[in-house]
Short mmCIF file of C-alpha atoms and ligand atoms in Angstrom, two decimals:
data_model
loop_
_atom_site.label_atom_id
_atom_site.label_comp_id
_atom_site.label_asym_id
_atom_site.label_seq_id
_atom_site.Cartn_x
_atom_site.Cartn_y
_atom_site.Cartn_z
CA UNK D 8 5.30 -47.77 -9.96
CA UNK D 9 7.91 -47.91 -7.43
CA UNK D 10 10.37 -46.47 -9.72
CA UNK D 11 8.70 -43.27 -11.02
CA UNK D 12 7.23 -42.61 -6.96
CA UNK D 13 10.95 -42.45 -6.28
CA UNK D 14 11.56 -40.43 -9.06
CA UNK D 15 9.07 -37.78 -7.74
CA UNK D 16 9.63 -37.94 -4.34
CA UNK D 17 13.25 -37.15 -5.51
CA UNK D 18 11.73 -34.39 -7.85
CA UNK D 19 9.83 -32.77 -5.09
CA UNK D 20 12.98 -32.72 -2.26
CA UNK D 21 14.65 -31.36 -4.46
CA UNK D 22 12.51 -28.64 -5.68
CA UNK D 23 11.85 -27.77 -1.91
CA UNK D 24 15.55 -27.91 -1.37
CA UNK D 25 15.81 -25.03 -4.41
CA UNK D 26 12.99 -23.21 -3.21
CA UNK D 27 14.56 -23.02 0.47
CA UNK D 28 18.00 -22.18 -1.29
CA UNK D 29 16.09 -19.38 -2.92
CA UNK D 30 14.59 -17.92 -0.17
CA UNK D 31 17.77 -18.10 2.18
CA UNK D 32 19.36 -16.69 -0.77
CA UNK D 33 17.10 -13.63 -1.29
CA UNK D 34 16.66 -12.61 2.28
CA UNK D 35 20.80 -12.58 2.49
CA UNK D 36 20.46 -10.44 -0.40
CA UNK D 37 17.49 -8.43 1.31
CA UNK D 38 19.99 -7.82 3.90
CA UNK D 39 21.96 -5.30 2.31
CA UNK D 40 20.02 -4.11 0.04
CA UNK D 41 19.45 -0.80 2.33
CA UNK D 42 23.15 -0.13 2.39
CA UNK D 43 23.12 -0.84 -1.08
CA UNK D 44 20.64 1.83 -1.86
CA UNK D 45 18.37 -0.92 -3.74
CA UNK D 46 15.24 0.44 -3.17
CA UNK D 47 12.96 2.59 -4.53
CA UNK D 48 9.75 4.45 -4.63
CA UNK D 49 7.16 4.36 -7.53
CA UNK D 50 3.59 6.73 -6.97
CA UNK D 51 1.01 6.36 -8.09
CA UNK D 52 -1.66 9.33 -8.01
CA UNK D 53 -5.01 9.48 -6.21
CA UNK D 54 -7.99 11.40 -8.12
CA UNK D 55 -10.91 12.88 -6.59
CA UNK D 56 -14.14 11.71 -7.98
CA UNK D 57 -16.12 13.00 -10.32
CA UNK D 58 -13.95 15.87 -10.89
CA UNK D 59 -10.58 14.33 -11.40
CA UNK D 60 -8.82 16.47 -9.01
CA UNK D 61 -4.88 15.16 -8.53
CA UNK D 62 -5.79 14.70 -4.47
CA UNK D 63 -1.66 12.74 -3.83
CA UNK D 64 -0.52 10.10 -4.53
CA UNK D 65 0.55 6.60 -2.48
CA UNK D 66 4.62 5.35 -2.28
CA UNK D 67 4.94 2.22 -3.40
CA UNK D 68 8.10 -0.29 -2.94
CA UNK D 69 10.65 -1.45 -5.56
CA UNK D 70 13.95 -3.37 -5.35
CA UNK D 71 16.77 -3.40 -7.93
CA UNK D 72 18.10 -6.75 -7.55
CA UNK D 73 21.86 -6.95 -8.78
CA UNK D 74 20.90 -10.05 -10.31
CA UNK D 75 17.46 -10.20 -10.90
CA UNK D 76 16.36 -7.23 -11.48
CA UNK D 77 13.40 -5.30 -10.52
CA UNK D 78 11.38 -6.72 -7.91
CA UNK D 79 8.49 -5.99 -6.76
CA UNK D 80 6.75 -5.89 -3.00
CA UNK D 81 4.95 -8.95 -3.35
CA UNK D 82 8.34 -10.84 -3.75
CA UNK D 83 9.82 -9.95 -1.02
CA UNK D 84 7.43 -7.74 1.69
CA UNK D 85 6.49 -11.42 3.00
CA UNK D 86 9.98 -12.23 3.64
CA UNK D 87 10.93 -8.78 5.51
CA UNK D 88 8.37 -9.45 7.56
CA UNK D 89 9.03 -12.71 8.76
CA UNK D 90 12.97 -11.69 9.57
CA UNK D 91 12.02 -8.11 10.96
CA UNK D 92 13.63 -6.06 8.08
CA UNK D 93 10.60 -4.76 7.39
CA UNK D 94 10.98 -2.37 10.23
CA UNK D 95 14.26 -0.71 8.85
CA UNK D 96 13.45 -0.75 5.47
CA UNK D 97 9.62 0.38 6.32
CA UNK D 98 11.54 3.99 8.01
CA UNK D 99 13.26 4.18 4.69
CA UNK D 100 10.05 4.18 2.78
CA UNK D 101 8.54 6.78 5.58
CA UNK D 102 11.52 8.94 5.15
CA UNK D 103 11.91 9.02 1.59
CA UNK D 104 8.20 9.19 1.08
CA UNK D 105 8.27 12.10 2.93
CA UNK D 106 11.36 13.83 1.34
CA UNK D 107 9.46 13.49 -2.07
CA UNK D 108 6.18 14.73 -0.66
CA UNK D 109 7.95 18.32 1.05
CA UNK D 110 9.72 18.53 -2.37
CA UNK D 111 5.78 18.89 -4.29
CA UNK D 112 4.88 20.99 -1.20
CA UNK D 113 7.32 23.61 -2.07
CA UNK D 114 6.25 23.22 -5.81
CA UNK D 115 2.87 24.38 -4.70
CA UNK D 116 0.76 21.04 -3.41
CA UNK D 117 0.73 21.63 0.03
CA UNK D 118 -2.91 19.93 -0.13
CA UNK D 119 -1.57 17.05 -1.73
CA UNK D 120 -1.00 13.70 0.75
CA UNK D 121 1.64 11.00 0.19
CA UNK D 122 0.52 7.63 0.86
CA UNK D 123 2.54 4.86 2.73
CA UNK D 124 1.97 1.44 3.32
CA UNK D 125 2.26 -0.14 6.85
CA UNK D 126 3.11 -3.90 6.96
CA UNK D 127 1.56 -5.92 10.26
CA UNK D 128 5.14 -6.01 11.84
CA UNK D 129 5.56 -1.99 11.52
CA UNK D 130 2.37 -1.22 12.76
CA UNK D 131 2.87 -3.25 15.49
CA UNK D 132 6.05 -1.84 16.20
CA UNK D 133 7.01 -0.05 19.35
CA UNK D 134 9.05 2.72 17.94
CA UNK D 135 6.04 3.78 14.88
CA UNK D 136 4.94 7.01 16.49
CA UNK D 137 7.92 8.37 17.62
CA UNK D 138 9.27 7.41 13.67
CA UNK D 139 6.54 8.72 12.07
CA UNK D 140 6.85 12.20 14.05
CA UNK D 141 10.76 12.48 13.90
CA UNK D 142 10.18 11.89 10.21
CA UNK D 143 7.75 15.17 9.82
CA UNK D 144 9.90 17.01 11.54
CA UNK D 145 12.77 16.38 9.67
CA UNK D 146 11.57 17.35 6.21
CA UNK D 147 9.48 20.15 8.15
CA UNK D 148 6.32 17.96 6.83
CA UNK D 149 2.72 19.22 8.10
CA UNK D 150 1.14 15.89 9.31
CA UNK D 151 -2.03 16.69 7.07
CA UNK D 152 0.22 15.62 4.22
CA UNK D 153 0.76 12.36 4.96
CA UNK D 154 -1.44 9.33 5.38
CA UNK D 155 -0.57 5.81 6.58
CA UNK D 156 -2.31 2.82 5.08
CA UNK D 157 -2.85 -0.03 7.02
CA UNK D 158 -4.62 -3.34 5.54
CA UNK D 159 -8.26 -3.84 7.08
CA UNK D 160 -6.70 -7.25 8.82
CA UNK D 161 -4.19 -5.53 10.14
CA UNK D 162 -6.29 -2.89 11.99
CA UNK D 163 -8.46 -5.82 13.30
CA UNK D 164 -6.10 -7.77 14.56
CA UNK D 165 -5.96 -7.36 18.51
CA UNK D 166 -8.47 -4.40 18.29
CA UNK D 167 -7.87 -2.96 21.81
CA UNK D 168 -3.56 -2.42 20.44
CA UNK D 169 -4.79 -1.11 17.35
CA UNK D 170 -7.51 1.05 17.92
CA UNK D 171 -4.77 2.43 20.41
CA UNK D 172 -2.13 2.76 17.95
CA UNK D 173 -4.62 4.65 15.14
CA UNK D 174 -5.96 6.94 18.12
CA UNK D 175 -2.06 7.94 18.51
CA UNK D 176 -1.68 7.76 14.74
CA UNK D 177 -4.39 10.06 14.50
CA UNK D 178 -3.57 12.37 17.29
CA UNK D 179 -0.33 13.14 15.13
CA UNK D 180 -2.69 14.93 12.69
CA UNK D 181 -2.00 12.05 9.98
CA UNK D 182 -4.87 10.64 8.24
CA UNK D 183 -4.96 6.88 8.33
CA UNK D 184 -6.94 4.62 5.12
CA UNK D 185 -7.74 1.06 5.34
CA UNK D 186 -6.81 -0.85 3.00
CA UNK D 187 -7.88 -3.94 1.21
CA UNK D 188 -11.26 -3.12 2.20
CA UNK D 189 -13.71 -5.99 2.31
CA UNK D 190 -11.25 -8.54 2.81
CA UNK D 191 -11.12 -8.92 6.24
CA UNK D 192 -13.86 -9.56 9.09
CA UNK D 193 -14.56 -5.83 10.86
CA UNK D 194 -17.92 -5.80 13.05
CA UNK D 195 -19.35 -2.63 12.24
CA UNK D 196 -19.04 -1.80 15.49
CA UNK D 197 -15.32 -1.35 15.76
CA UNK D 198 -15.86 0.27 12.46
CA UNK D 199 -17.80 2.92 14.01
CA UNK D 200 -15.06 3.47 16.52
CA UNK D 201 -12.08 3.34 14.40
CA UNK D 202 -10.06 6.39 14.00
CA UNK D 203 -9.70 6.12 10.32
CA UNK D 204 -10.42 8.64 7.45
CA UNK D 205 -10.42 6.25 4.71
CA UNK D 206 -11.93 2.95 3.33
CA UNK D 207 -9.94 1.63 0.38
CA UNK D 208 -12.16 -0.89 -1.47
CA UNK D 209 -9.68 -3.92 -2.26
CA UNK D 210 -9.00 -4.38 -6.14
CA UNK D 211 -10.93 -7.59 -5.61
CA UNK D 212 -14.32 -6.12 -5.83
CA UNK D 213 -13.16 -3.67 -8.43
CA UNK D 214 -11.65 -6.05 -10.57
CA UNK D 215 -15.10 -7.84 -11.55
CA UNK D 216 -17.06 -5.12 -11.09
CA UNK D 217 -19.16 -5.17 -14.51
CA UNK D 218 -18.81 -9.09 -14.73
CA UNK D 219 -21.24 -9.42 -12.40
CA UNK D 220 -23.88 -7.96 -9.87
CA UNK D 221 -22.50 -9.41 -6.67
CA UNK D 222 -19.42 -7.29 -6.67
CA UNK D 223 -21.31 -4.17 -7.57
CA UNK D 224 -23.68 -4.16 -4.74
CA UNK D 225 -20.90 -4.92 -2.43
CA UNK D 226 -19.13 -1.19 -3.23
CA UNK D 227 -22.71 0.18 -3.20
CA UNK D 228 -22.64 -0.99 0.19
CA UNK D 229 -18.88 0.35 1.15
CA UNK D 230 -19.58 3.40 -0.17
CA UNK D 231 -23.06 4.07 1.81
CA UNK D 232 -21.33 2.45 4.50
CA UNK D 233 -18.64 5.07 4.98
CA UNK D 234 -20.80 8.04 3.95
CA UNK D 235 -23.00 7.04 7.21
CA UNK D 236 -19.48 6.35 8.99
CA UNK D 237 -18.47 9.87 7.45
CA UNK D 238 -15.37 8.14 5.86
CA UNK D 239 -13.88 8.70 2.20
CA UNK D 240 -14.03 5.83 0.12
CA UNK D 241 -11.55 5.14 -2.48
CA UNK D 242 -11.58 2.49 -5.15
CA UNK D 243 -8.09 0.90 -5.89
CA UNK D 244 -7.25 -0.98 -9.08
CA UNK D 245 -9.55 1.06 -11.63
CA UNK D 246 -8.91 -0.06 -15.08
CA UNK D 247 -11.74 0.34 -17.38
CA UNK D 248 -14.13 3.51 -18.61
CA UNK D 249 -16.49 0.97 -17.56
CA UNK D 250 -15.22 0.60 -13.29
CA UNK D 251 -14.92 4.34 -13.46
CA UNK D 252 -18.58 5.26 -14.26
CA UNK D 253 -19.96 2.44 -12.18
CA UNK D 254 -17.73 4.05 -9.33
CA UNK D 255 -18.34 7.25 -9.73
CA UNK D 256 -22.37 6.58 -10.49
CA UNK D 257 -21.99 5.26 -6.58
CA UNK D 258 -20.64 8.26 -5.55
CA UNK D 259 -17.11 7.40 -4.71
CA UNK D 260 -14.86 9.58 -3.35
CA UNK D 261 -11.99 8.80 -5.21
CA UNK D 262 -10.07 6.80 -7.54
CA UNK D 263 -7.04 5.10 -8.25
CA UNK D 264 -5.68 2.52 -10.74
CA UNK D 265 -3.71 2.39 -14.36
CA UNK D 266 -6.36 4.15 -16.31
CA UNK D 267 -5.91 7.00 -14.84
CA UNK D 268 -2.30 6.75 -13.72
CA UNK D 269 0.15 3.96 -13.25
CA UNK D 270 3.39 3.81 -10.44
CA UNK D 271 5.95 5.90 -12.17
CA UNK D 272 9.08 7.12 -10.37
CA UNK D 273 9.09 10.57 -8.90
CA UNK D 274 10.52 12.72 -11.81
CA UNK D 275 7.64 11.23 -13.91
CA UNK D 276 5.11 11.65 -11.86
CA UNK D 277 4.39 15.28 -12.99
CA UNK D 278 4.61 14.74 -16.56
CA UNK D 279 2.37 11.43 -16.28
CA UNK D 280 0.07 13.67 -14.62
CA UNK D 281 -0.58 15.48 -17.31
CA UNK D 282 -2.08 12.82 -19.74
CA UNK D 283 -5.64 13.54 -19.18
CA UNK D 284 -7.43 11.94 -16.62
CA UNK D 285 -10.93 10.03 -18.67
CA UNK D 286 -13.75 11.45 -18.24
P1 C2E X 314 -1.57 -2.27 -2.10
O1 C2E X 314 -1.22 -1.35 -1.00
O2 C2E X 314 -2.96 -2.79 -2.16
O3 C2E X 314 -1.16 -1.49 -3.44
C1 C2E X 314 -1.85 -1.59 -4.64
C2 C2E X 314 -1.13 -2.50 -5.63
O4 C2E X 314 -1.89 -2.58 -6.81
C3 C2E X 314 0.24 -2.00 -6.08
O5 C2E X 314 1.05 -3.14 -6.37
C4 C2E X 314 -0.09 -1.24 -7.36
O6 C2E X 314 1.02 -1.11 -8.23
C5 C2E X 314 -1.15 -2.13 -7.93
N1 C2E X 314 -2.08 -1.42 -8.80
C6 C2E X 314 -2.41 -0.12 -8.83
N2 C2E X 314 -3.34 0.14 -9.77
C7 C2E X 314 -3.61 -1.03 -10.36
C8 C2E X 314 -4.50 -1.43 -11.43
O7 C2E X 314 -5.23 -0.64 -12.00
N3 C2E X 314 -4.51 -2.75 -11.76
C9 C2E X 314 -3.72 -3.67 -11.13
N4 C2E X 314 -3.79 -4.93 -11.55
N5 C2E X 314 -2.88 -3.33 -10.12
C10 C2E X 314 -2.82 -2.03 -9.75
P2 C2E X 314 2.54 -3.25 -5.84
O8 C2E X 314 3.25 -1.94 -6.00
O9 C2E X 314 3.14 -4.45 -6.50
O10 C2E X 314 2.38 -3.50 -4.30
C11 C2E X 314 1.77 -4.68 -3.81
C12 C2E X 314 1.54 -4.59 -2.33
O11 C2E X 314 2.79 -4.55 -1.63
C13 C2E X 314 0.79 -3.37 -1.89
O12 C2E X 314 -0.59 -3.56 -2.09
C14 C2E X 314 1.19 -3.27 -0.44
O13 C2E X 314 0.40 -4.14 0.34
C15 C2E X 314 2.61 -3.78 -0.47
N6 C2E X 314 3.55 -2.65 -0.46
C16 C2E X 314 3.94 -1.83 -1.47
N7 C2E X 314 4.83 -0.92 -1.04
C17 C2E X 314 4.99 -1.13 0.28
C18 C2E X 314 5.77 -0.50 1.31
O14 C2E X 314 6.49 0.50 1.09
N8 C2E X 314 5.68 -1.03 2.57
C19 C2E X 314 4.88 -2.09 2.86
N9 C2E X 314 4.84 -2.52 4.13
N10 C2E X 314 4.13 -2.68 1.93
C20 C2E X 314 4.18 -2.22 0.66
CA1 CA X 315 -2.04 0.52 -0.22
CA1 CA X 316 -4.98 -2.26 -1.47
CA1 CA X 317 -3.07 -5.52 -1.38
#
């Protein structure tokens, strides 16, 4: 009826109307949450494959919201992007990530390498290089001990920028991993040119690994794919005794994901290491 359309059509503006309010609301509070000090790094370690080997570990990006708590990346990374704050708060990540890592390189893991996640907008950036080698030099960091991730859409998108970007990326002496592998549309031919070190098989394939054969013959064919491309391949999202013998019975590389260690802030990370790693 009329009545009850009205009704909903009232509902729905002013859901939207809440929902806007929300957003507007959280990206004021996004604002200053840097000045705040609201953010924070969880890692979570990387394993070598079969032999469990603790190879580093990737930053990942928390914010203590004064009123909501504990947020994490996919609340929010969307909305830094779209109003630039991703930039600043991406060289906070870079920098802290890289504080941590020179701290476990003077405990002894100098062949350790921290992780960090590159949103579209950063990668893009102008400034990225010149950040990314200010921010070795200030914690006196060997490039070999850090890695950038970049999502396999991202590196896609406007090859000719990109391929220029890793090639500079790379030239820096820091390794660079796609991520989300599988998810995105690269012709094997850019593959082949790509200055990358690193596949990262997107949890999506990993996830339904022993529901079904599809999934497992698409790793199979990521992992031969980078050992003819010469690339380590690492499977994200590992939860079951089950994922981590079909992975490692593929041969590969490594492994990451809860079972063998979940995100834990940095003065966990050592003692979380040493719950042993399945076999
Ligand atoms: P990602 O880079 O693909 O990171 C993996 C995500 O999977 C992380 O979620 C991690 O906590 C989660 N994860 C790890 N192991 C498992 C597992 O075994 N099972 C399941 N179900 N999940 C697992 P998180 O921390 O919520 O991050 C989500 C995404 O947000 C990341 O996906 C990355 O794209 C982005 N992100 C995180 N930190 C940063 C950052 O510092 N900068 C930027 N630009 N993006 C970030
Ligand atoms: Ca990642
Ligand atoms: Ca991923
Ligand atoms: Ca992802």
């Amino acid at each position: 009826t009329k009545r009850s359309g009205r009704n909903g059509y009232h509902f729905f503006e002013a859901s939207m109307n809440a929902n806007a309010r929300n957003q507007l609301q959280l990206l004021q509070d996004l604002r200053g949450a840097l000045q705040r000090k609201e953010f924070s790094l969880v890692y979570q370690p990387k394993f070598s494959s079969p032999d469990g080997n603790v190879l580093g570990a990737e930053a990942l990006l928390r914010w203590q919201h004064p009123v909501r708590g504990l947020i994490g990346p996919d609340d929010f990374i969307g909305l830094a992007e779209r109003s630039g704050l991703i930039v600043p708060i991406g060289e906070w990540v870079l920098d802290e990530a890289c504080r941590q890592m020179r701290v476990w390189y003077e405990q002894g893991h100098s062949k350790w390498k921290m992780a960090v996640n590159l949103s579209a907008l950063q990668f893009a950036h102008d400034g990225l290089i010149d950040v990314v080698r200010a921010t070795l030099l200030r914690h006196r960091l060997p490039a070999q001990c850090l890695t950038l991730e970049v999502t396999e859409s991202t590196a896609m998108h406007d090859t000719a920028t990109s391929m220029e970007t890793l090639q500079k990326i790379s030239d820096l002496g820091v390794d660079i991993s796609i991520d989300d592998f599988g998810t995105g549309y690269s012709s094997l031919l850019y593959l082949k040119r790509l200055p990358a070190n690193e596949l990262k098989i997107d949890r999506g394939f990993v996830r339904d690994l022993t529901h079904g054969t599809e999934d497992a013959a698409i790793v199979s064919a990521i992992v031969a794919l980078g050992r003819t491309l010469n690339l380590r391949i690492v499977a994200e999202g590992v939860e079951t005794q089950l994922q981590q013998d079909f992975l490692t019975s593929v041969g590969c590389d490594a492994l990451q994901g809860y079972l063998m260690g979940r995100p834990v802030p940095a003065d966990q990370f050592m003692t979380a290491l040493t719950a042993d790693y399945p076999q």
